[in-house]
Structure formats: C-alpha cells, structure tokens
CSV table of C-alpha atoms in Angstrom, one decimal:
chain,number,residue,atom,x,y,z
A,1,UNK,CA,4.9,-7.4,11.4
A,2,UNK,CA,4.6,-7.6,15.1
A,3,UNK,CA,2.4,-8.7,18.0
A,4,UNK,CA,2.1,-5.4,19.7
A,5,UNK,CA,2.7,-1.6,19.3
A,6,UNK,CA,6.0,-1.7,21.1
A,7,UNK,CA,7.5,-4.2,18.7
A,8,UNK,CA,6.2,-2.1,15.8
A,9,UNK,CA,7.9,1.0,17.2
A,10,UNK,CA,11.1,-0.9,17.7
A,11,UNK,CA,11.0,-2.1,14.1
A,12,UNK,CA,10.2,1.3,12.8
A,13,UNK,CA,13.2,2.7,14.7
A,14,UNK,CA,15.4,0.2,13.0
A,15,UNK,CA,14.2,0.6,9.4
A,16,UNK,CA,13.5,4.4,9.3
A,17,UNK,CA,16.0,6.8,7.8
A,18,UNK,CA,18.6,6.5,5.0
A,19,UNK,CA,19.5,3.1,3.6
A,20,UNK,CA,22.8,3.3,1.8
A,21,UNK,CA,21.8,0.4,-0.5
A,22,UNK,CA,18.5,2.0,-1.5
A,23,UNK,CA,18.8,5.1,-3.6
A,24,UNK,CA,15.1,5.8,-3.2
A,25,UNK,CA,15.2,6.1,0.6
A,26,UNK,CA,14.9,9.5,2.2
A,27,UNK,CA,17.8,10.9,4.2
A,28,UNK,CA,16.2,11.9,7.5
A,29,UNK,CA,17.5,11.7,11.0
A,30,UNK,CA,16.8,8.5,12.9
A,31,UNK,CA,14.4,8.5,15.8
A,32,UNK,CA,13.6,6.2,18.7
A,33,UNK,CA,9.9,5.8,18.2
A,34,UNK,CA,9.5,3.7,21.4
A,35,UNK,CA,9.8,7.0,23.4
A,36,UNK,CA,6.5,8.1,22.0
A,37,UNK,CA,4.6,5.0,23.3
A,38,UNK,CA,3.5,6.6,26.6
A,39,UNK,CA,2.4,10.0,25.2
A,40,UNK,CA,-1.0,11.2,26.2
A,41,UNK,CA,-3.6,11.0,23.4
A,42,UNK,CA,-6.2,13.3,25.1
A,43,UNK,CA,-7.6,15.5,22.4
A,44,UNK,CA,-6.3,13.4,19.6
A,45,UNK,CA,-8.9,13.5,16.7
A,46,UNK,CA,-9.4,10.1,15.1
A,47,UNK,CA,-11.4,9.8,11.9
A,48,UNK,CA,-13.5,6.7,11.3
A,49,UNK,CA,-14.2,6.5,7.5
A,50,UNK,CA,-17.7,5.1,7.0
A,51,UNK,CA,-16.8,3.7,3.6
A,52,UNK,CA,-14.2,1.4,5.3
A,53,UNK,CA,-16.8,-0.2,7.4
A,54,UNK,CA,-19.5,-0.8,4.9
A,55,UNK,CA,-20.2,-3.3,2.1
A,56,UNK,CA,-17.6,-6.1,1.8
A,57,UNK,CA,-16.2,-5.7,5.4
A,58,UNK,CA,-16.5,-8.8,7.6
A,59,UNK,CA,-18.6,-8.3,10.7
A,60,UNK,CA,-15.7,-9.5,13.0
A,61,UNK,CA,-13.4,-7.0,11.4
A,62,UNK,CA,-15.9,-4.2,11.8
A,63,UNK,CA,-16.6,-5.1,15.5
A,64,UNK,CA,-12.9,-5.1,16.2
A,65,UNK,CA,-12.5,-1.6,14.8
A,66,UNK,CA,-15.5,-0.2,16.7
A,67,UNK,CA,-14.2,-1.7,19.9
A,68,UNK,CA,-10.8,-0.1,19.3
A,69,UNK,CA,-12.6,3.2,18.8
A,70,UNK,CA,-14.2,2.8,22.2
A,71,UNK,CA,-10.8,2.2,23.8
A,72,UNK,CA,-9.4,5.3,22.2
A,73,UNK,CA,-12.4,7.3,23.5
A,74,UNK,CA,-11.8,6.0,27.1
A,75,UNK,CA,-8.1,7.2,26.7
A,76,UNK,CA,-9.3,10.7,25.9
A,77,UNK,CA,-9.3,10.8,22.1
A,78,UNK,CA,-12.1,12.2,20.0
A,79,UNK,CA,-13.5,9.7,17.5
A,80,UNK,CA,-15.7,11.0,14.7
A,81,UNK,CA,-17.2,9.4,11.6
A,82,UNK,CA,-16.0,10.9,8.3
A,83,UNK,CA,-16.5,10.2,4.6
A,84,UNK,CA,-13.8,9.2,2.1
A,85,UNK,CA,-16.0,8.4,-0.9
A,86,UNK,CA,-13.0,8.4,-3.3
A,87,UNK,CA,-11.9,5.1,-1.7
A,88,UNK,CA,-14.1,3.2,-4.1
A,89,UNK,CA,-11.9,4.3,-7.0
A,90,UNK,CA,-8.6,3.5,-5.2
A,91,UNK,CA,-8.3,-0.2,-5.9
A,92,UNK,CA,-8.5,0.1,-9.7
A,93,UNK,CA,-6.3,3.1,-9.6
A,94,UNK,CA,-3.7,1.4,-7.5
A,95,UNK,CA,-3.4,-1.7,-9.7
A,96,UNK,CA,-3.1,0.3,-12.9
A,97,UNK,CA,-0.3,2.4,-11.4
A,98,UNK,CA,1.4,-0.4,-9.5
A,99,UNK,CA,1.4,-2.7,-12.5
A,100,UNK,CA,2.7,0.0,-14.8
A,101,UNK,CA,5.5,0.8,-12.4
A,102,UNK,CA,6.3,-2.9,-12.1
A,103,UNK,CA,6.5,-3.3,-15.9
A,104,UNK,CA,8.8,-0.3,-16.2
A,105,UNK,CA,11.0,-1.0,-13.2
A,106,UNK,CA,11.5,-4.7,-14.0
A,107,UNK,CA,12.3,-4.1,-17.6
A,108,UNK,CA,16.0,-4.0,-16.8
A,109,UNK,CA,16.0,-7.5,-15.3
A,110,UNK,CA,16.9,-9.2,-18.6
A,111,UNK,CA,19.6,-11.7,-17.5
A,112,UNK,CA,22.3,-9.4,-18.8
A,113,UNK,CA,22.3,-6.2,-16.9
A,114,UNK,CA,20.4,-7.3,-13.8
A,115,UNK,CA,18.7,-10.3,-12.2
A,116,UNK,CA,18.6,-14.1,-12.9
A,117,UNK,CA,20.2,-15.5,-16.0
A,118,UNK,CA,18.9,-18.6,-17.7
A,119,UNK,CA,21.4,-21.4,-18.3
A,120,UNK,CA,19.9,-22.8,-21.5
A,121,UNK,CA,19.7,-20.5,-24.5
A,122,UNK,CA,21.0,-20.4,-28.1
A,123,UNK,CA,20.6,-16.8,-29.0
A,124,UNK,CA,20.0,-13.4,-27.4
A,125,UNK,CA,16.2,-13.5,-27.7
A,126,UNK,CA,16.1,-16.9,-25.9
A,127,UNK,CA,18.3,-15.5,-23.2
A,128,UNK,CA,15.9,-12.6,-22.6
A,129,UNK,CA,12.7,-14.8,-22.8
A,130,UNK,CA,14.1,-17.7,-20.7
A,131,UNK,CA,15.7,-15.5,-18.0
A,132,UNK,CA,12.4,-13.6,-17.5
A,133,UNK,CA,10.2,-16.7,-17.8
A,134,UNK,CA,12.3,-18.6,-15.2
A,135,UNK,CA,13.2,-15.7,-13.0
A,136,UNK,CA,9.8,-14.2,-12.3
A,137,UNK,CA,6.9,-15.8,-10.5
A,138,UNK,CA,3.3,-16.0,-11.7
A,139,UNK,CA,2.2,-12.8,-9.8
A,140,UNK,CA,5.1,-10.8,-11.0
A,141,UNK,CA,4.5,-11.9,-14.6
A,142,UNK,CA,0.8,-11.0,-14.3
A,143,UNK,CA,1.7,-7.5,-13.1
A,144,UNK,CA,4.2,-7.0,-15.9
A,145,UNK,CA,1.7,-8.0,-18.5
A,146,UNK,CA,-1.0,-5.7,-17.1
A,147,UNK,CA,1.5,-2.9,-16.7
A,148,UNK,CA,2.8,-3.2,-20.2
A,149,UNK,CA,-0.7,-3.1,-21.6
A,150,UNK,CA,-1.7,0.1,-19.8
A,151,UNK,CA,1.5,1.8,-20.9
A,152,UNK,CA,1.2,0.7,-24.5
A,153,UNK,CA,0.4,3.0,-27.4
A,154,UNK,CA,-3.3,3.7,-27.6
A,155,UNK,CA,-4.0,2.8,-24.0
A,156,UNK,CA,-1.6,5.1,-22.1
A,157,UNK,CA,-4.0,8.0,-21.9
A,158,UNK,CA,-7.1,5.8,-21.3
A,159,UNK,CA,-5.6,3.9,-18.4
A,160,UNK,CA,-2.3,5.1,-16.9
A,161,UNK,CA,-2.8,8.9,-17.4
A,162,UNK,CA,-6.3,8.7,-16.2
A,163,UNK,CA,-5.3,6.7,-13.1
A,164,UNK,CA,-2.7,9.3,-12.2
A,165,UNK,CA,-5.4,12.0,-12.3
A,166,UNK,CA,-7.6,9.9,-10.1
A,167,UNK,CA,-4.7,9.4,-7.7
A,168,UNK,CA,-4.4,13.2,-7.4
A,169,UNK,CA,-8.1,13.3,-6.5
A,170,UNK,CA,-7.6,10.6,-3.8
A,171,UNK,CA,-4.6,12.5,-2.4
A,172,UNK,CA,-6.6,15.8,-2.2
A,173,UNK,CA,-9.5,14.0,-0.5
A,174,UNK,CA,-7.2,12.6,2.2
A,175,UNK,CA,-5.5,16.0,2.6
A,176,UNK,CA,-9.0,17.6,3.3
A,177,UNK,CA,-9.8,14.9,5.9
A,178,UNK,CA,-6.5,15.5,7.7
A,179,UNK,CA,-7.6,19.1,8.1
A,180,UNK,CA,-10.4,17.7,10.3
A,181,UNK,CA,-8.7,14.9,12.1
A,182,UNK,CA,-5.2,13.9,13.2
A,183,UNK,CA,-5.3,10.3,12.1
A,184,UNK,CA,-7.6,7.6,10.6
A,185,UNK,CA,-8.8,4.3,12.1
A,186,UNK,CA,-9.6,1.7,9.5
A,187,UNK,CA,-9.3,-2.1,9.0
A,188,UNK,CA,-6.2,-3.5,7.3
A,189,UNK,CA,-8.1,-6.3,5.6
A,190,UNK,CA,-11.8,-6.7,4.9
A,191,UNK,CA,-11.7,-10.2,6.2
A,192,UNK,CA,-10.1,-12.1,9.1
A,193,UNK,CA,-7.0,-14.1,8.5
A,194,UNK,CA,-7.3,-16.9,6.0
A,195,UNK,CA,-5.0,-20.0,5.9
A,196,UNK,CA,-1.7,-19.7,4.1
A,197,UNK,CA,-2.1,-20.4,0.4
A,198,UNK,CA,-5.9,-20.7,0.7
A,199,UNK,CA,-6.7,-18.0,-1.8
A,200,UNK,CA,-3.5,-18.1,-3.8
A,201,UNK,CA,-5.2,-19.6,-6.9
A,202,UNK,CA,-7.6,-16.6,-7.1
A,203,UNK,CA,-5.8,-13.5,-8.0
A,204,UNK,CA,-9.0,-11.4,-7.9
A,205,UNK,CA,-9.8,-12.4,-4.3
A,206,UNK,CA,-6.2,-11.6,-3.2
A,207,UNK,CA,-6.5,-8.2,-5.0
A,208,UNK,CA,-9.8,-7.4,-3.2
A,209,UNK,CA,-8.1,-8.2,0.1
A,210,UNK,CA,-6.1,-5.0,-0.5
A,211,UNK,CA,-9.2,-2.7,-0.6
A,212,UNK,CA,-8.6,-1.2,2.8
A,213,UNK,CA,-4.9,-0.3,2.3
A,214,UNK,CA,-4.3,0.7,-1.3
A,215,UNK,CA,-6.0,4.1,-1.0
A,216,UNK,CA,-3.5,4.9,1.8
A,217,UNK,CA,-0.6,3.8,-0.5
A,218,UNK,CA,-1.6,6.0,-3.5
A,219,UNK,CA,-2.4,8.9,-1.3
A,220,UNK,CA,1.1,8.9,0.2
A,221,UNK,CA,-0.2,8.8,3.8
A,222,UNK,CA,3.1,7.6,5.4
A,223,UNK,CA,4.2,11.2,5.2
A,224,UNK,CA,1.7,11.9,8.1
A,225,UNK,CA,3.1,9.2,10.4
A,226,UNK,CA,6.1,11.2,11.7
A,227,UNK,CA,3.9,14.1,12.7
A,228,UNK,CA,1.6,11.7,14.6
A,229,UNK,CA,4.5,9.9,16.4
A,230,UNK,CA,5.9,13.3,17.4
A,231,UNK,CA,2.7,14.2,19.4
C-alpha cells in the first residue's frame, strides 16, 4: 500500500470513516492518524507469536521480523514471545467462510439485477449462465463453486457451521492474547516477494501465501487498530 508508515497513516486518514456508497462501512468520526506517528512507544507490549515464525516461514522473512523486534526494543517497547496455536486452523476456516460469503454475495450478479450482462443469449437461462461465465474471472468462479458446495444441503453443518465455530475459537484466542500484549508483530507473507504472475497458475500456492494474515481477518483484529493508534 505504501513505502513507509507515514504514507500508510495518510492513506488510513483518507479511507477511514463512513463511505456514503458503502452501506457496510461504519459511521465513525474521521481522524488524522499522521498525528500519532511521533508518539512515544515506551512500555508498549508487543507479542511475537512463535507459530508465525516456524515451519513454512522463509528465513529472510523471519530475520526481518526479528530485526524489527530489536528496533522496537531499542525504542522502549517490551517484546515477548507468545503462542497462538489456533493459527494452524485459520487458513482452512477462512477459505470456507470467505468462499461461502462470496457465493452468497455474488448470487445477485446475474446480468439482470446487477453486474455484467452478456450480449449473446437466446433464453433466460443462457442470459444467467453467459453473464456469469463471462463476467467473473477464474478465481472468483473457483470461490463461488467452493462456497456453493459448503453451503449446500448435507454439507452446511459439516463445513460452514463448523468453520464458524472454529472462527469463534480463533477470536477468543486472540482476545486472550490482547489481555497480555497491546499489539502483535508477525510477517505479512511467509515468503519474500515473487514476480508478478509467477504463481498465478497455482491456486494452492497463492492460498498458502495468506497463512500469516487470514487468522487476523477472521478474528476481526482491525477493531484493535484504533486503540493502538490512540496511544
């Protein structure tokens, strides 16, 4: 998103708050997050989850995180190793829930009510099929198929309902850790940057690249950001 923290703070100041064109956005007062950049971090408790620095994490990535931890220590923060063992369930849980939501939310894009409409069709069924076939890319189609499967009769309880229960466990585990620390320091990706399109033919590899971030998504961690910036 940006090359440094100042640019990130500027961007956050611009996009935070109510968006009149997005009914799901939260109506909260806007803030200038750049004013928090020079705040003292002495006494800030930073958690370093050991599971995020173990198997599957590139050594370069691990070294970069540990070096960052040393910088925070020099600035007066307290860095401590913690455990988030539920993170190993997060990837599967995320893709079940995310795909189910994609299937449900994108169902209305049928070429009539919303979205792209195909030009060539001879009946209503062809309009639906052609519009969705032409209008959605390969990854979107993949998620719709997976999501429709986990929401289908006979599989809903086994997959979607179970994933929601695991999601609650992940949320509770993060909440417990935030009783010990103020924030977490983890990698964003398990590997260093790869070339554009290099892994696009392997959906599994691309999904695995999300392993460090999806647990944060399903735990709803963004709700802690504002408290941290207010320090």
